[in-house]
Amino acid sequence: MSIFEYKKNVMKKNVKIISSLLVVLALGFLVAGANKKQAIKKPKNIILLIGDGMGLSQVSASYFFKDTAPNFDRFTTVGLIKTSAEGDLVCDSAASATAYATGISTYNGAIGVDLQKNPAPTILEKIIPMNISTGIITTSSVMHATPACFYAHAASRRSYQDIAAFLPTSKIDFIAGGGTEFLDKNKREDKRDLIREFEDNGYEVQTKGLPKKTTDKKQAIFLADDGMDKMLEGRGDFLPNATKMALDKLSTNENGFFLMVEGAQIDWGGHDNDTDYLITELLDFDKSIGVALDFAAKNPETLVLVTADHETGGFTLSADNGDYNKIKPTFSTGGHSATMVPIFAKGPGENNFGGIFNNTALFEKMMKFFN
Ligand code: MG
Ligand code: ZN
């Protein structure tokens, strides 16, 4: 039995909210084109939050299983992204994040490489030379597929040691997640000491916990051997707190910044067909969305984007045995599905993100603001 007991009153209240989500989704397409009132046309800062495996049913679950309105409610533009990979209808996190980070459509398992396995330049590699600050935060290891595609190039997502070797010279200003086992000279096949290489390249490295405050140096924070703990195992507020810390640090650059924040384990809850795992990770991600939106409210040159890479679990909010007043979260697969994923946008330029588009278009839409 789920720890998220169905509550009749909450449900009734939320029926209104969920129908308004659907209305927003429908109207998003109309409103997106008409919304020309914004004073600032072009964002200086982009915060891209990726809920790995977060399809529309997962987003909908936040309306049924959170006591207050989820932060998804604060967005004013909604669109849909088609998620297929090159050669496969159903996408994995590597092909999807490569599409988002480089604009190319590639095969499942590819980390920042095209069909011929040639490196494709990533958004970070393009904007770092423009003196724009960058950050990557995840609840998986930093070397896992989604974050890896933003800074590394590898033919296989499983080449964690090779992927890790891109980090010390990446010039990313703020890095936080798991992955110490891929940095450790005693665990690496090539015996390279990547912690030392980080320090040689001007990083302050933390492996004990989130530091109390930011420094002037670039910061790399690794708080687990591989993936971070689950929320159910007591991860606490790592994701929202790291997001807040990154925003404090990156916003000191007058040229602007790009921050990618991943809720990686929404996907893992989906693979495990574990509703409690999925929903606790989803609500943690929602809290981090709140941090991003609060920052943007005070820093109006900021565009906040929330999307997913694909859907996981074939998750659905079924009626419980025909009882239309009771929801029984249900899964149809232990893998991914081909369903479109929502994208939520708020801030200058948000009206570029309504409608339906391919995963590769997200890169082009974001890059346009940095050119
Ligand atoms: Mg991921
Ligand atoms: Zn997955």
mmCIF file of C-alpha atoms and ligand atoms in Angstrom:
data_model
loop_
_atom_site.group_PDB
_atom_site.id
_atom_site.type_symbol
_atom_site.label_atom_id
_atom_site.label_comp_id
_atom_site.label_asym_id
_atom_site.label_seq_id
_atom_site.Cartn_x
_atom_site.Cartn_y
_atom_site.Cartn_z
ATOM 1 C CA MET A 1 0.000 0.000 0.000
ATOM 2 C CA SER A 2 1.279 3.444 -0.881
ATOM 3 C CA ILE A 3 2.356 5.823 1.861
ATOM 4 C CA PHE A 4 0.461 8.385 -0.195
ATOM 5 C CA GLU A 5 -2.985 7.485 1.047
ATOM 6 C CA TYR A 6 -5.733 8.780 -1.101
ATOM 7 C CA LYS A 7 -7.600 11.612 0.623
ATOM 8 C CA LYS A 8 -11.066 12.387 -0.553
ATOM 9 C CA ASN A 9 -11.026 16.104 0.378
ATOM 10 C CA VAL A 10 -7.634 16.691 -1.178
ATOM 11 C CA MET A 11 -8.823 14.869 -4.261
ATOM 12 C CA LYS A 12 -11.913 17.046 -4.634
ATOM 13 C CA LYS A 13 -9.871 20.201 -4.250
ATOM 14 C CA ASN A 14 -7.374 18.941 -6.754
ATOM 15 C CA VAL A 15 -9.919 17.978 -9.373
ATOM 16 C CA LYS A 16 -10.238 21.698 -10.035
ATOM 17 C CA ILE A 17 -6.489 22.126 -10.175
ATOM 18 C CA ILE A 18 -5.932 19.232 -12.539
ATOM 19 C CA SER A 19 -8.648 20.410 -14.882
ATOM 20 C CA SER A 20 -7.042 23.831 -14.851
ATOM 21 C CA LEU A 21 -3.733 22.171 -15.780
ATOM 22 C CA LEU A 22 -5.413 20.652 -18.795
ATOM 23 C CA VAL A 23 -6.957 23.986 -19.701
ATOM 24 C CA VAL A 24 -3.564 25.661 -19.358
ATOM 25 C CA LEU A 25 -2.069 22.965 -21.551
ATOM 26 C CA ALA A 26 -4.721 23.526 -24.177
ATOM 27 C CA LEU A 27 -4.605 27.297 -23.934
ATOM 28 C CA GLY A 28 -0.818 27.322 -23.821
ATOM 29 C CA PHE A 29 -0.754 26.844 -27.556
ATOM 30 C CA LEU A 30 -3.053 29.833 -28.093
ATOM 31 C CA VAL A 31 -1.628 32.086 -25.385
ATOM 32 C CA ALA A 32 1.973 31.398 -26.378
ATOM 33 C CA GLY A 33 1.603 33.242 -29.640
ATOM 34 C CA ALA A 34 -0.397 36.130 -28.228
ATOM 35 C CA ASN A 35 1.659 36.907 -25.110
ATOM 36 C CA LYS A 36 3.750 39.871 -26.217
ATOM 37 C CA LYS A 37 3.494 41.989 -23.107
ATOM 38 C CA GLN A 38 6.866 41.139 -21.591
ATOM 39 C CA ALA A 39 9.188 44.095 -21.245
ATOM 40 C CA ILE A 40 12.348 41.981 -21.406
ATOM 41 C CA LYS A 41 12.409 40.083 -24.687
ATOM 42 C CA LYS A 42 15.511 37.981 -24.252
ATOM 43 C CA PRO A 43 16.678 36.140 -21.129
ATOM 44 C CA LYS A 44 20.188 36.624 -19.808
ATOM 45 C CA ASN A 45 19.941 33.510 -17.647
ATOM 46 C CA ILE A 46 18.425 30.091 -18.408
ATOM 47 C CA ILE A 47 17.591 27.518 -15.764
ATOM 48 C CA LEU A 48 16.746 24.169 -17.388
ATOM 49 C CA LEU A 49 15.254 21.633 -14.999
ATOM 50 C CA ILE A 50 14.980 18.078 -16.332
ATOM 51 C CA GLY A 51 12.797 15.559 -14.540
ATOM 52 C CA ASP A 52 14.195 12.289 -15.859
ATOM 53 C CA GLY A 53 11.295 10.039 -16.876
ATOM 54 C CA MET A 54 8.700 12.680 -15.960
ATOM 55 C CA GLY A 55 5.731 12.345 -18.286
ATOM 56 C CA LEU A 56 2.392 14.098 -17.924
ATOM 57 C CA SER A 57 1.022 11.455 -15.535
ATOM 58 C CA GLN A 58 4.013 12.012 -13.258
ATOM 59 C CA VAL A 59 3.402 15.779 -13.360
ATOM 60 C CA SER A 60 -0.304 15.145 -12.714
ATOM 61 C CA ALA A 61 0.611 13.029 -9.672
ATOM 62 C CA SER A 62 2.099 16.123 -8.038
ATOM 63 C CA TYR A 63 -1.409 17.629 -8.080
ATOM 64 C CA PHE A 64 -2.938 14.593 -6.388
ATOM 65 C CA PHE A 65 -0.196 13.721 -3.924
ATOM 66 C CA LYS A 66 1.071 17.096 -2.713
ATOM 67 C CA ASP A 67 -0.868 18.898 0.013
ATOM 68 C CA THR A 68 -0.350 22.319 -1.551
ATOM 69 C CA ALA A 69 -0.356 23.414 -5.192
ATOM 70 C CA PRO A 70 2.779 22.180 -6.956
ATOM 71 C CA ASN A 71 5.170 24.686 -8.503
ATOM 72 C CA PHE A 72 4.126 23.492 -11.972
ATOM 73 C CA ASP A 73 1.068 25.683 -11.330
ATOM 74 C CA ARG A 74 3.196 28.841 -11.545
ATOM 75 C CA PHE A 75 4.085 28.454 -15.234
ATOM 76 C CA THR A 76 2.364 30.492 -17.902
ATOM 77 C CA THR A 77 3.468 28.646 -21.063
ATOM 78 C CA VAL A 78 3.200 24.891 -21.652
ATOM 79 C CA GLY A 79 4.223 22.859 -24.698
ATOM 80 C CA LEU A 80 4.911 19.259 -25.639
ATOM 81 C CA ILE A 81 8.129 17.615 -26.817
ATOM 82 C CA LYS A 82 8.344 14.560 -29.086
ATOM 83 C CA THR A 83 10.994 12.305 -27.594
ATOM 84 C CA SER A 84 12.019 9.657 -30.140
ATOM 85 C CA ALA A 85 15.700 8.783 -30.745
ATOM 86 C CA GLU A 86 17.409 8.149 -34.103
ATOM 87 C CA GLY A 87 16.568 4.541 -35.010
ATOM 88 C CA ASP A 88 14.306 3.965 -32.006
ATOM 89 C CA LEU A 89 10.782 5.196 -31.313
ATOM 90 C CA VAL A 90 11.400 4.986 -27.569
ATOM 91 C CA CYS A 91 14.201 7.204 -26.300
ATOM 92 C CA ASP A 92 16.751 6.791 -23.543
ATOM 93 C CA SER A 93 18.245 9.532 -21.402
ATOM 94 C CA ALA A 94 21.479 9.678 -23.425
ATOM 95 C CA ALA A 95 19.924 10.293 -26.845
ATOM 96 C CA SER A 96 17.456 12.734 -25.312
ATOM 97 C CA ALA A 97 20.030 14.768 -23.391
ATOM 98 C CA THR A 98 22.280 14.788 -26.466
ATOM 99 C CA ALA A 99 19.361 16.270 -28.410
ATOM 100 C CA TYR A 100 18.787 18.895 -25.703
ATOM 101 C CA ALA A 101 22.472 19.729 -25.252
ATOM 102 C CA THR A 102 23.663 19.625 -28.883
ATOM 103 C CA GLY A 103 20.583 19.844 -31.131
ATOM 104 C CA ILE A 104 21.367 16.617 -32.976
ATOM 105 C CA SER A 105 19.235 13.492 -33.167
ATOM 106 C CA THR A 106 21.324 10.452 -32.289
ATOM 107 C CA TYR A 107 21.162 6.816 -31.165
ATOM 108 C CA ASN A 108 20.158 5.575 -27.725
ATOM 109 C CA GLY A 109 23.230 5.386 -25.499
ATOM 110 C CA ALA A 110 25.120 8.222 -27.241
ATOM 111 C CA ILE A 111 26.752 10.833 -25.003
ATOM 112 C CA GLY A 112 27.185 14.051 -27.003
ATOM 113 C CA VAL A 113 28.087 12.228 -30.224
ATOM 114 C CA ASP A 114 26.338 11.908 -33.583
ATOM 115 C CA LEU A 115 25.422 8.745 -35.509
ATOM 116 C CA GLN A 116 29.053 8.371 -36.659
ATOM 117 C CA LYS A 117 30.169 8.748 -33.016
ATOM 118 C CA ASN A 118 31.778 12.121 -33.740
ATOM 119 C CA PRO A 119 31.593 14.700 -30.924
ATOM 120 C CA ALA A 120 28.808 17.268 -31.302
ATOM 121 C CA PRO A 121 29.496 20.623 -29.600
ATOM 122 C CA THR A 122 27.316 21.116 -26.529
ATOM 123 C CA ILE A 123 25.537 24.232 -25.340
ATOM 124 C CA LEU A 124 28.064 24.496 -22.496
ATOM 125 C CA GLU A 125 31.012 24.228 -24.865
ATOM 126 C CA LYS A 126 29.470 26.999 -26.956
ATOM 127 C CA ILE A 127 28.607 29.457 -24.192
ATOM 128 C CA ILE A 128 31.567 29.055 -21.811
ATOM 129 C CA PRO A 129 33.878 30.890 -24.315
ATOM 130 C CA MET A 130 31.274 33.718 -24.319
ATOM 131 C CA ASN A 131 32.054 34.156 -20.585
ATOM 132 C CA ILE A 132 28.631 32.915 -19.549
ATOM 133 C CA SER A 133 28.655 31.008 -16.243
ATOM 134 C CA THR A 134 27.435 27.416 -16.143
ATOM 135 C CA GLY A 135 26.313 24.834 -13.619
ATOM 136 C CA ILE A 136 25.183 21.217 -13.496
ATOM 137 C CA ILE A 137 23.338 19.600 -10.592
ATOM 138 C CA THR A 138 21.891 16.097 -10.426
ATOM 139 C CA THR A 139 20.727 13.441 -7.993
ATOM 140 C CA SER A 140 22.473 10.720 -10.035
ATOM 141 C CA SER A 141 26.222 10.684 -10.535
ATOM 142 C CA VAL A 142 27.419 13.684 -12.541
ATOM 143 C CA MET A 143 28.734 11.124 -15.060
ATOM 144 C CA HIS A 144 25.281 9.611 -15.638
ATOM 145 C CA ALA A 145 23.710 10.046 -19.087
ATOM 146 C CA THR A 146 21.611 13.189 -18.596
ATOM 147 C CA PRO A 147 24.271 15.507 -17.147
ATOM 148 C CA ALA A 148 27.102 13.847 -19.135
ATOM 149 C CA CYS A 149 25.632 14.939 -22.475
ATOM 150 C CA PHE A 150 26.114 18.583 -21.493
ATOM 151 C CA TYR A 151 29.920 18.353 -21.160
ATOM 152 C CA ALA A 152 31.226 14.989 -22.451
ATOM 153 C CA HIS A 153 31.484 12.971 -25.654
ATOM 154 C CA ALA A 154 31.426 9.169 -25.555
ATOM 155 C CA ALA A 155 30.112 6.441 -27.830
ATOM 156 C CA SER A 156 28.538 4.671 -24.841
ATOM 157 C CA ARG A 157 26.763 6.003 -21.761
ATOM 158 C CA ARG A 158 28.438 3.228 -19.769
ATOM 159 C CA SER A 159 31.934 4.720 -20.225
ATOM 160 C CA TYR A 160 31.674 6.499 -16.873
ATOM 161 C CA GLN A 161 35.437 6.769 -16.353
ATOM 162 C CA ASP A 162 35.958 8.363 -19.775
ATOM 163 C CA ILE A 163 33.005 10.691 -19.212
ATOM 164 C CA ALA A 164 34.400 11.775 -15.818
ATOM 165 C CA ALA A 165 37.725 12.718 -17.432
ATOM 166 C CA PHE A 166 36.011 15.578 -19.291
ATOM 167 C CA LEU A 167 35.036 17.320 -16.046
ATOM 168 C CA PRO A 168 38.237 18.816 -14.558
ATOM 169 C CA THR A 169 38.938 20.867 -17.708
ATOM 170 C CA SER A 170 35.268 21.549 -18.492
ATOM 171 C CA LYS A 171 35.353 25.049 -16.900
ATOM 172 C CA ILE A 172 31.824 24.453 -15.526
ATOM 173 C CA ASP A 173 31.544 26.823 -12.561
ATOM 174 C CA PHE A 174 29.310 24.742 -10.295
ATOM 175 C CA ILE A 175 29.012 20.949 -10.338
ATOM 176 C CA ALA A 176 27.047 18.932 -7.764
ATOM 177 C CA GLY A 177 25.894 15.320 -7.584
ATOM 178 C CA GLY A 178 27.378 11.875 -7.020
ATOM 179 C CA GLY A 179 30.243 10.022 -8.677
ATOM 180 C CA THR A 180 33.420 9.928 -6.550
ATOM 181 C CA GLU A 181 34.157 6.353 -7.670
ATOM 182 C CA PHE A 182 34.835 7.619 -11.192
ATOM 183 C CA LEU A 183 37.309 10.236 -9.912
ATOM 184 C CA ASP A 184 39.316 8.044 -7.550
ATOM 185 C CA LYS A 185 42.788 7.023 -8.797
ATOM 186 C CA ASN A 186 42.482 3.724 -6.923
ATOM 187 C CA LYS A 187 39.285 2.861 -8.783
ATOM 188 C CA ARG A 188 40.124 4.199 -12.230
ATOM 189 C CA GLU A 189 41.749 1.892 -14.774
ATOM 190 C CA ASP A 190 44.094 4.677 -15.933
ATOM 191 C CA LYS A 191 44.989 5.534 -12.291
ATOM 192 C CA ARG A 192 44.385 9.241 -12.965
ATOM 193 C CA ASP A 193 43.552 11.245 -9.860
ATOM 194 C CA LEU A 194 40.698 13.407 -11.084
ATOM 195 C CA ILE A 195 40.162 15.105 -7.715
ATOM 196 C CA ARG A 196 43.698 16.400 -8.001
ATOM 197 C CA GLU A 197 43.113 17.372 -11.641
ATOM 198 C CA PHE A 198 40.072 19.387 -10.540
ATOM 199 C CA GLU A 199 42.235 21.228 -8.016
ATOM 200 C CA ASP A 200 44.986 21.792 -10.579
ATOM 201 C CA ASN A 201 42.341 23.406 -12.791
ATOM 202 C CA GLY A 202 41.235 25.857 -10.129
ATOM 203 C CA TYR A 203 38.362 23.954 -8.516
ATOM 204 C CA GLU A 204 37.475 23.661 -4.883
ATOM 205 C CA VAL A 205 36.330 20.041 -4.443
ATOM 206 C CA GLN A 206 33.923 18.957 -1.697
ATOM 207 C CA THR A 207 33.060 15.344 -0.926
ATOM 208 C CA LYS A 208 31.674 15.646 2.613
ATOM 209 C CA GLY A 209 28.540 17.724 2.179
ATOM 210 C CA LEU A 210 27.167 20.849 0.571
ATOM 211 C CA PRO A 211 29.440 23.712 1.648
ATOM 212 C CA LYS A 212 27.894 26.469 3.769
ATOM 213 C CA LYS A 213 28.611 29.156 1.196
ATOM 214 C CA THR A 214 29.924 29.685 -2.297
ATOM 215 C CA THR A 215 33.535 30.632 -3.003
ATOM 216 C CA ASP A 216 35.212 32.623 -5.766
ATOM 217 C CA LYS A 217 36.671 29.389 -7.138
ATOM 218 C CA LYS A 218 34.870 26.974 -9.373
ATOM 219 C CA GLN A 219 33.120 24.380 -7.190
ATOM 220 C CA ALA A 220 32.804 20.620 -7.685
ATOM 221 C CA ILE A 221 30.728 18.810 -5.078
ATOM 222 C CA PHE A 222 30.477 14.999 -5.112
ATOM 223 C CA LEU A 223 28.434 13.517 -2.292
ATOM 224 C CA ALA A 224 28.102 9.819 -3.228
ATOM 225 C CA ASP A 225 30.176 7.060 -4.823
ATOM 226 C CA ASP A 226 27.663 6.761 -7.645
ATOM 227 C CA GLY A 227 24.036 8.004 -7.527
ATOM 228 C CA MET A 228 22.895 10.050 -4.522
ATOM 229 C CA ASP A 229 20.686 8.447 -1.869
ATOM 230 C CA LYS A 230 16.957 8.218 -2.555
ATOM 231 C CA MET A 231 14.656 10.710 -0.859
ATOM 232 C CA LEU A 232 13.187 7.652 0.910
ATOM 233 C CA GLU A 233 16.684 6.953 2.308
ATOM 234 C CA GLY A 234 17.075 10.468 3.678
ATOM 235 C CA ARG A 235 18.714 12.527 0.928
ATOM 236 C CA GLY A 236 16.959 15.570 2.374
ATOM 237 C CA ASP A 237 17.066 18.926 0.632
ATOM 238 C CA PHE A 238 20.218 18.369 -1.424
ATOM 239 C CA LEU A 239 18.586 19.239 -4.758
ATOM 240 C CA PRO A 240 16.776 22.458 -3.761
ATOM 241 C CA ASN A 241 19.718 23.571 -1.597
ATOM 242 C CA ALA A 242 22.315 22.918 -4.311
ATOM 243 C CA THR A 243 20.066 24.767 -6.777
ATOM 244 C CA LYS A 244 19.891 27.759 -4.451
ATOM 245 C CA MET A 245 23.653 27.707 -3.939
ATOM 246 C CA ALA A 246 24.341 27.492 -7.684
ATOM 247 C CA LEU A 247 22.011 30.434 -8.363
ATOM 248 C CA ASP A 248 23.764 32.546 -5.703
ATOM 249 C CA LYS A 249 27.095 31.783 -7.315
ATOM 250 C CA LEU A 250 26.248 31.950 -11.021
ATOM 251 C CA SER A 251 24.152 35.122 -10.760
ATOM 252 C CA THR A 252 27.253 37.138 -9.858
ATOM 253 C CA ASN A 253 28.224 37.028 -13.560
ATOM 254 C CA GLU A 254 26.798 40.039 -15.392
ATOM 255 C CA ASN A 255 27.014 38.147 -18.686
ATOM 256 C CA GLY A 256 24.444 35.641 -17.464
ATOM 257 C CA PHE A 257 24.384 31.914 -16.808
ATOM 258 C CA PHE A 258 23.004 28.531 -17.818
ATOM 259 C CA LEU A 259 22.107 26.055 -15.063
ATOM 260 C CA MET A 260 20.895 22.487 -15.647
ATOM 261 C CA VAL A 261 19.204 20.816 -12.665
ATOM 262 C CA GLU A 262 18.182 17.176 -12.943
ATOM 263 C CA GLY A 263 15.717 15.212 -10.843
ATOM 264 C CA ALA A 264 17.349 11.966 -11.932
ATOM 265 C CA GLN A 265 15.567 9.446 -9.776
ATOM 266 C CA ILE A 266 12.000 10.129 -10.907
ATOM 267 C CA ASP A 267 13.132 7.784 -13.696
ATOM 268 C CA TRP A 268 14.497 5.217 -11.262
ATOM 269 C CA GLY A 269 11.210 5.119 -9.347
ATOM 270 C CA GLY A 270 9.506 4.513 -12.710
ATOM 271 C CA HIS A 271 11.893 1.679 -13.615
ATOM 272 C CA ASP A 272 11.237 0.087 -10.221
ATOM 273 C CA ASN A 273 7.466 0.558 -10.691
ATOM 274 C CA ASP A 274 7.613 2.018 -7.180
ATOM 275 C CA THR A 275 5.014 4.743 -6.639
ATOM 276 C CA ASP A 276 6.438 5.978 -3.339
ATOM 277 C CA TYR A 277 9.932 6.228 -4.802
ATOM 278 C CA LEU A 278 8.638 8.061 -7.867
ATOM 279 C CA ILE A 279 6.465 10.523 -5.975
ATOM 280 C CA THR A 280 9.008 11.422 -3.282
ATOM 281 C CA GLU A 281 11.546 12.179 -6.043
ATOM 282 C CA LEU A 282 8.932 14.129 -8.006
ATOM 283 C CA LEU A 283 8.034 16.304 -5.012
ATOM 284 C CA ASP A 284 11.730 16.973 -4.319
ATOM 285 C CA PHE A 285 12.098 18.049 -7.944
ATOM 286 C CA ASP A 286 9.018 20.265 -7.599
ATOM 287 C CA LYS A 287 10.626 21.941 -4.587
ATOM 288 C CA SER A 288 13.716 22.677 -6.697
ATOM 289 C CA ILE A 289 11.477 24.154 -9.407
ATOM 290 C CA GLY A 290 10.145 26.453 -6.683
ATOM 291 C CA VAL A 291 13.689 27.615 -5.875
ATOM 292 C CA ALA A 292 14.290 28.400 -9.562
ATOM 293 C CA LEU A 293 10.989 30.281 -9.923
ATOM 294 C CA ASP A 294 11.601 32.270 -6.716
ATOM 295 C CA PHE A 295 15.002 33.305 -8.084
ATOM 296 C CA ALA A 296 13.452 34.279 -11.421
ATOM 297 C CA ALA A 297 10.779 36.367 -9.656
ATOM 298 C CA LYS A 298 13.593 38.509 -8.202
ATOM 299 C CA ASN A 299 15.778 38.336 -11.327
ATOM 300 C CA PRO A 300 13.433 39.015 -14.244
ATOM 301 C CA GLU A 301 16.048 38.410 -16.950
ATOM 302 C CA THR A 302 15.761 34.702 -16.129
ATOM 303 C CA LEU A 303 13.950 32.058 -18.184
ATOM 304 C CA VAL A 304 12.926 28.913 -16.285
ATOM 305 C CA LEU A 305 12.283 25.784 -18.336
ATOM 306 C CA VAL A 306 11.066 22.479 -16.904
ATOM 307 C CA THR A 307 10.825 19.357 -19.004
ATOM 308 C CA ALA A 308 11.619 15.637 -19.104
ATOM 309 C CA ASP A 309 13.804 13.554 -21.376
ATOM 310 C CA HIS A 310 11.193 10.827 -21.899
ATOM 311 C CA GLU A 311 8.523 9.083 -19.871
ATOM 312 C CA THR A 312 9.379 6.082 -17.661
ATOM 313 C CA GLY A 313 7.178 3.252 -16.478
ATOM 314 C CA GLY A 314 4.174 3.863 -18.723
ATOM 315 C CA PHE A 315 2.853 5.460 -15.558
ATOM 316 C CA THR A 316 -0.823 6.274 -15.301
ATOM 317 C CA LEU A 317 -3.303 7.470 -12.693
ATOM 318 C CA SER A 318 -5.957 4.801 -13.088
ATOM 319 C CA ALA A 319 -9.276 4.644 -11.332
ATOM 320 C CA ASP A 320 -8.990 2.039 -8.576
ATOM 321 C CA ASN A 321 -10.962 -0.998 -9.744
ATOM 322 C CA GLY A 322 -13.601 1.120 -11.425
ATOM 323 C CA ASP A 323 -13.925 3.536 -8.511
ATOM 324 C CA TYR A 324 -13.675 6.880 -10.273
ATOM 325 C CA ASN A 325 -13.187 8.664 -6.988
ATOM 326 C CA LYS A 326 -10.033 6.794 -6.088
ATOM 327 C CA ILE A 327 -6.692 6.775 -7.855
ATOM 328 C CA LYS A 328 -4.427 3.785 -8.141
ATOM 329 C CA PRO A 329 -1.084 4.704 -9.703
ATOM 330 C CA THR A 330 -0.245 1.984 -12.222
ATOM 331 C CA PHE A 331 2.728 1.127 -14.430
ATOM 332 C CA SER A 332 2.663 -0.578 -17.822
ATOM 333 C CA THR A 333 6.415 -1.209 -18.295
ATOM 334 C CA GLY A 334 9.690 -1.387 -16.420
ATOM 335 C CA GLY A 335 11.263 0.668 -19.210
ATOM 336 C CA HIS A 336 10.545 3.920 -21.011
ATOM 337 C CA SER A 337 7.588 4.881 -23.200
ATOM 338 C CA ALA A 338 7.237 6.974 -26.363
ATOM 339 C CA THR A 339 4.684 9.415 -24.976
ATOM 340 C CA MET A 340 5.343 13.124 -25.489
ATOM 341 C CA VAL A 341 6.650 15.019 -22.463
ATOM 342 C CA PRO A 342 5.479 18.442 -21.295
ATOM 343 C CA ILE A 343 7.683 21.518 -21.239
ATOM 344 C CA PHE A 344 6.867 24.399 -18.906
ATOM 345 C CA ALA A 345 8.333 27.860 -19.492
ATOM 346 C CA LYS A 346 8.275 31.119 -17.546
ATOM 347 C CA GLY A 347 10.247 34.282 -18.189
ATOM 348 C CA PRO A 348 11.485 36.308 -21.157
ATOM 349 C CA GLY A 349 11.171 34.298 -24.372
ATOM 350 C CA GLU A 350 8.742 31.792 -22.846
ATOM 351 C CA ASN A 351 6.404 32.041 -25.823
ATOM 352 C CA ASN A 352 8.978 30.135 -27.906
ATOM 353 C CA PHE A 353 8.151 27.004 -25.936
ATOM 354 C CA GLY A 354 4.418 26.557 -26.564
ATOM 355 C CA GLY A 355 3.174 24.102 -29.186
ATOM 356 C CA ILE A 356 4.615 20.730 -30.141
ATOM 357 C CA PHE A 357 8.243 20.318 -31.201
ATOM 358 C CA ASN A 358 11.050 17.777 -31.537
ATOM 359 C CA ASN A 359 13.581 17.233 -28.751
ATOM 360 C CA THR A 360 16.360 18.655 -30.985
ATOM 361 C CA ALA A 361 14.524 22.005 -31.219
ATOM 362 C CA LEU A 362 15.023 22.759 -27.525
ATOM 363 C CA PHE A 363 18.757 23.332 -28.135
ATOM 364 C CA GLU A 364 18.070 25.753 -30.995
ATOM 365 C CA LYS A 365 15.476 27.640 -28.981
ATOM 366 C CA MET A 366 17.874 28.060 -26.038
ATOM 367 C CA MET A 367 20.966 28.885 -28.129
ATOM 368 C CA LYS A 368 19.068 31.649 -29.906
ATOM 369 C CA PHE A 369 19.112 33.618 -26.635
ATOM 370 C CA PHE A 370 22.887 33.366 -26.265
ATOM 371 C CA ASN A 371 23.737 34.404 -29.808
HETATM 372 MG MG MG B 1 19.105 11.089 -15.921
HETATM 373 ZN ZN ZN B 2 15.401 5.388 -17.556
#
